[in-house]
Short mmCIF file of C-alpha atoms in Angstrom, two decimals:
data_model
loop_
_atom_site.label_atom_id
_atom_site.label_comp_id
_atom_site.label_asym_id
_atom_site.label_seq_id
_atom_site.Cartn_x
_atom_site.Cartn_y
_atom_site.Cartn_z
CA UNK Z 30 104.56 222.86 108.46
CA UNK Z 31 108.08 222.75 110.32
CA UNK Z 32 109.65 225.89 109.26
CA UNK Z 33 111.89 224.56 106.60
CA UNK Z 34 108.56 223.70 104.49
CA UNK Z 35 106.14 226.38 103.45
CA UNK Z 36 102.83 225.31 102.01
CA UNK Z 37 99.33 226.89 101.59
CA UNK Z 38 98.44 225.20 104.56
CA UNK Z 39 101.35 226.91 106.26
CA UNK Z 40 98.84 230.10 106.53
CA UNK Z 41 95.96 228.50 107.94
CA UNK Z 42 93.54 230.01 105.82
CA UNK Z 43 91.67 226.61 105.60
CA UNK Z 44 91.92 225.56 108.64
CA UNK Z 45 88.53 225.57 110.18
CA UNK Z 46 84.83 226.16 109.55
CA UNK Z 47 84.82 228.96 111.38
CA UNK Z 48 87.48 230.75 109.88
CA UNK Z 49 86.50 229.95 106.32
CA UNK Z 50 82.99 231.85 107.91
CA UNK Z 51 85.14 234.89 108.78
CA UNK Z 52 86.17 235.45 105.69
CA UNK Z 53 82.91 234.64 103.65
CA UNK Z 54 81.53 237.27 105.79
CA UNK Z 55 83.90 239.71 105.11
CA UNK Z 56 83.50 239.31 101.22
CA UNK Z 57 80.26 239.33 101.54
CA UNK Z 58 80.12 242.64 103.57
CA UNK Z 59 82.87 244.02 101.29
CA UNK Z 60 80.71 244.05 98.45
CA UNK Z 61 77.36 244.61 100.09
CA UNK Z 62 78.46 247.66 101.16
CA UNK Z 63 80.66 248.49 98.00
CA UNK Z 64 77.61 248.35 95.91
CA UNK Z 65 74.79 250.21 98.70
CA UNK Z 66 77.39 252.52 99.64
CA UNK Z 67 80.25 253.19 98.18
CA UNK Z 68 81.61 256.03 99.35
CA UNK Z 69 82.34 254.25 102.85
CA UNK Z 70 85.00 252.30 100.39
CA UNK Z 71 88.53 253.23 98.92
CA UNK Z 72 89.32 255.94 101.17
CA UNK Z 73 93.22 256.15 100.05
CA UNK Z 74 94.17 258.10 103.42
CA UNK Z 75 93.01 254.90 105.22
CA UNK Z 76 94.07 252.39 102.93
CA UNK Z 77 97.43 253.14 102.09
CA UNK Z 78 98.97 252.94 105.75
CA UNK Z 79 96.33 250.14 107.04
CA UNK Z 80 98.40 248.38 103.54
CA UNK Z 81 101.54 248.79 105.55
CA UNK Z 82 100.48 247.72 108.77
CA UNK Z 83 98.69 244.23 106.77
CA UNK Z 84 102.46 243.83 105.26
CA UNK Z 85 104.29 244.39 108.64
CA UNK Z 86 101.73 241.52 110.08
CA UNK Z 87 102.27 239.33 107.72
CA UNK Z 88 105.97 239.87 108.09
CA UNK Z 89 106.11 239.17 111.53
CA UNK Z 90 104.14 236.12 111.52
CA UNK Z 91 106.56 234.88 108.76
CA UNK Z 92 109.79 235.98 110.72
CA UNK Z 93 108.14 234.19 113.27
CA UNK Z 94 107.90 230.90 111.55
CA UNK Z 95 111.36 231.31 110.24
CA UNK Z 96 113.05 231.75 113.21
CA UNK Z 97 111.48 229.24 115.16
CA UNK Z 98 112.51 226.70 112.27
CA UNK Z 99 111.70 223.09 113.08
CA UNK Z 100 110.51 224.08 116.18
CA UNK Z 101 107.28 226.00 114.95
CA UNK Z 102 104.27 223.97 114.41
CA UNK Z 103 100.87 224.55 114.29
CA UNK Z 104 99.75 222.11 116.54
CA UNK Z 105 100.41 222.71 120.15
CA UNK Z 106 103.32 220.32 120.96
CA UNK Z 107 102.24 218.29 124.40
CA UNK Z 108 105.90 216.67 124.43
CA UNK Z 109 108.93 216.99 124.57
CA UNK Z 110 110.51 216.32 120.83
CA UNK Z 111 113.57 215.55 119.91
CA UNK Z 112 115.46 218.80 119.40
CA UNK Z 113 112.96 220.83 120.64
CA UNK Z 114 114.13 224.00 121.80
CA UNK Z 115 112.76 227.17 123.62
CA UNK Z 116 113.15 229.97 120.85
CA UNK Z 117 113.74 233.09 122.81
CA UNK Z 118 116.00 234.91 120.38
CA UNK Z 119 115.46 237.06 117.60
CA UNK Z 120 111.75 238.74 117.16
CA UNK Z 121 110.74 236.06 120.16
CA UNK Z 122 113.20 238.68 121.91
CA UNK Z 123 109.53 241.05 121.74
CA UNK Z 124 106.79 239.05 122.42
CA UNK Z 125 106.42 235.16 123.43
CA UNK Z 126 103.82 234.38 120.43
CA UNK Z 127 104.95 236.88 117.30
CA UNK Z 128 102.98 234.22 115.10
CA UNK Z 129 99.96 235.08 116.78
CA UNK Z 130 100.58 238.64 117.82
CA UNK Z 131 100.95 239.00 113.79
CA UNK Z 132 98.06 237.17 113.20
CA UNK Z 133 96.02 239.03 115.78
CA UNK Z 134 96.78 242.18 114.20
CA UNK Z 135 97.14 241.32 110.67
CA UNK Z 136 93.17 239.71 110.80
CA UNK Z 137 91.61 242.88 112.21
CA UNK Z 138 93.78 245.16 109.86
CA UNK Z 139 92.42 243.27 106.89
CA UNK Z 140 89.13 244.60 107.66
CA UNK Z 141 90.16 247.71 108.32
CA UNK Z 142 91.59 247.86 104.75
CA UNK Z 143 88.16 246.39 103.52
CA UNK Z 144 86.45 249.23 105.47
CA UNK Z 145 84.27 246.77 107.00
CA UNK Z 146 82.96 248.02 110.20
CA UNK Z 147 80.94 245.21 111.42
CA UNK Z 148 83.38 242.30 110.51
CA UNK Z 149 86.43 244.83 112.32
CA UNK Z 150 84.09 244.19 115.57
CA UNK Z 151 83.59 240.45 114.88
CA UNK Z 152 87.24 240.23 114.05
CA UNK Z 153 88.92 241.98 117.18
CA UNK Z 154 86.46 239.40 119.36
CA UNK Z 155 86.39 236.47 117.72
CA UNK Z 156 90.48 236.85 117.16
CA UNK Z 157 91.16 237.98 120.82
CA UNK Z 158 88.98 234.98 122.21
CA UNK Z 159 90.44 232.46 119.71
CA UNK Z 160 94.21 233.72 121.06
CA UNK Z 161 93.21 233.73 124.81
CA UNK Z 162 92.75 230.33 124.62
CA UNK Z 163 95.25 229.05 122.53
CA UNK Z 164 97.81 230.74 124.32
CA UNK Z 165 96.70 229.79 127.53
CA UNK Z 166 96.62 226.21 126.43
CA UNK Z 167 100.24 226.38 124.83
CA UNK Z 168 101.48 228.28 127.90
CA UNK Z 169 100.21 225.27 130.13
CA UNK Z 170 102.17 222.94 128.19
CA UNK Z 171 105.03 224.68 127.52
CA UNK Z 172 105.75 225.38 131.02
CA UNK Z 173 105.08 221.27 131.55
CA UNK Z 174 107.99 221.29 129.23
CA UNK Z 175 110.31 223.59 129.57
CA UNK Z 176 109.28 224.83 133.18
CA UNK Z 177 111.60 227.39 135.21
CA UNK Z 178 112.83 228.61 132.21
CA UNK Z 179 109.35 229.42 130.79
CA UNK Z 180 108.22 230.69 133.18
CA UNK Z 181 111.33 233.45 133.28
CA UNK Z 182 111.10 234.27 129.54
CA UNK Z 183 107.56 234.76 130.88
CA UNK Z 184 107.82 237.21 133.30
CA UNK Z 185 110.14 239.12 130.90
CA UNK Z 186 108.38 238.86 127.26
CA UNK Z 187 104.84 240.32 126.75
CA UNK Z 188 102.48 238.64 124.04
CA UNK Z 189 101.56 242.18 122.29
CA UNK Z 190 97.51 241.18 121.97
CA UNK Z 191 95.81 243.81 124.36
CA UNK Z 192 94.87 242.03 127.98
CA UNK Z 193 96.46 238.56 127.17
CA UNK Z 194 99.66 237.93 129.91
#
């Protein structure tokens, strides 16, 4: 997806084994739990504002993808493309990834809507490692291609995802 077309794919909820395990196991702990214990479920004082936060996420992520416009992609660009800009403007003004910041936080606030303790764990590990290393790969190249000035807005942005620089 380029920014100016928005598909299902666009949200990468399909996008690999291992995240189509995620969120097997969090239905599956959802409703295990719903029906041994339900009264660790629906607890409106913890649902309503973890609601908000989910919306905010998912907000960001799309502002995100909007702003960047054609220069958002899913795939970590290792070129140089035609019109290829650094996007420093706008919510990028906050943090260098708000895609993934977003997503980061939107995927561990799911399951703390779900009241899933076990898959909260999973999530803030497996989503922390998973955005380590992506962002330390896309850092690496975008410095290759945009260089000094990377490595300013660098120094100046944070990420937002707890002990990733």
């Amino acid at each position: 997806s380029t920014g100016t077309t928005c598909t299902h794919d666009s949200f990468l909820l399909t996008h690999s084994t291992e995240a189509q395990i995620a969120i097997a196991a969090a239905f599956i702990e959802y409703f295990i739990e719903w029906f041994f214990f339900p009264s660790l479920k629906g607890h409106w004082f913890i649902v309503y504002p973890i609601y908000c936060v989910v919306i905010v996420c998912q907000f960001i992520r799309t502002l995100s993808m909007w702003t960047c416009g054609k220069n958002f992609h899913h795939l970590i660009r290792e070129t140089k493309e035609e019109n290829h800009k650094l996007v420093t403007y706008g919510i990028y003004c906050f943090s260098r990834h708000p895609s993934y910041f977003g997503w980061f936080w939107w995927s561990i606030s799911t399951q703390v809507l779900l009241m899933n303790p076990v898959c909260t764990v999973l999530y803030v590990y497996l989503s922390w490692k998973f955005f380590d290393d992506r962002i330390r790969d896309e850092e690496k190249t975008l410095i290759n291609i945009f260089g000094n000035e990377y490595e300013q807005y660098r120094r100046k942005v944070p990420v937002g995802i707890p002990f990733i620089n």
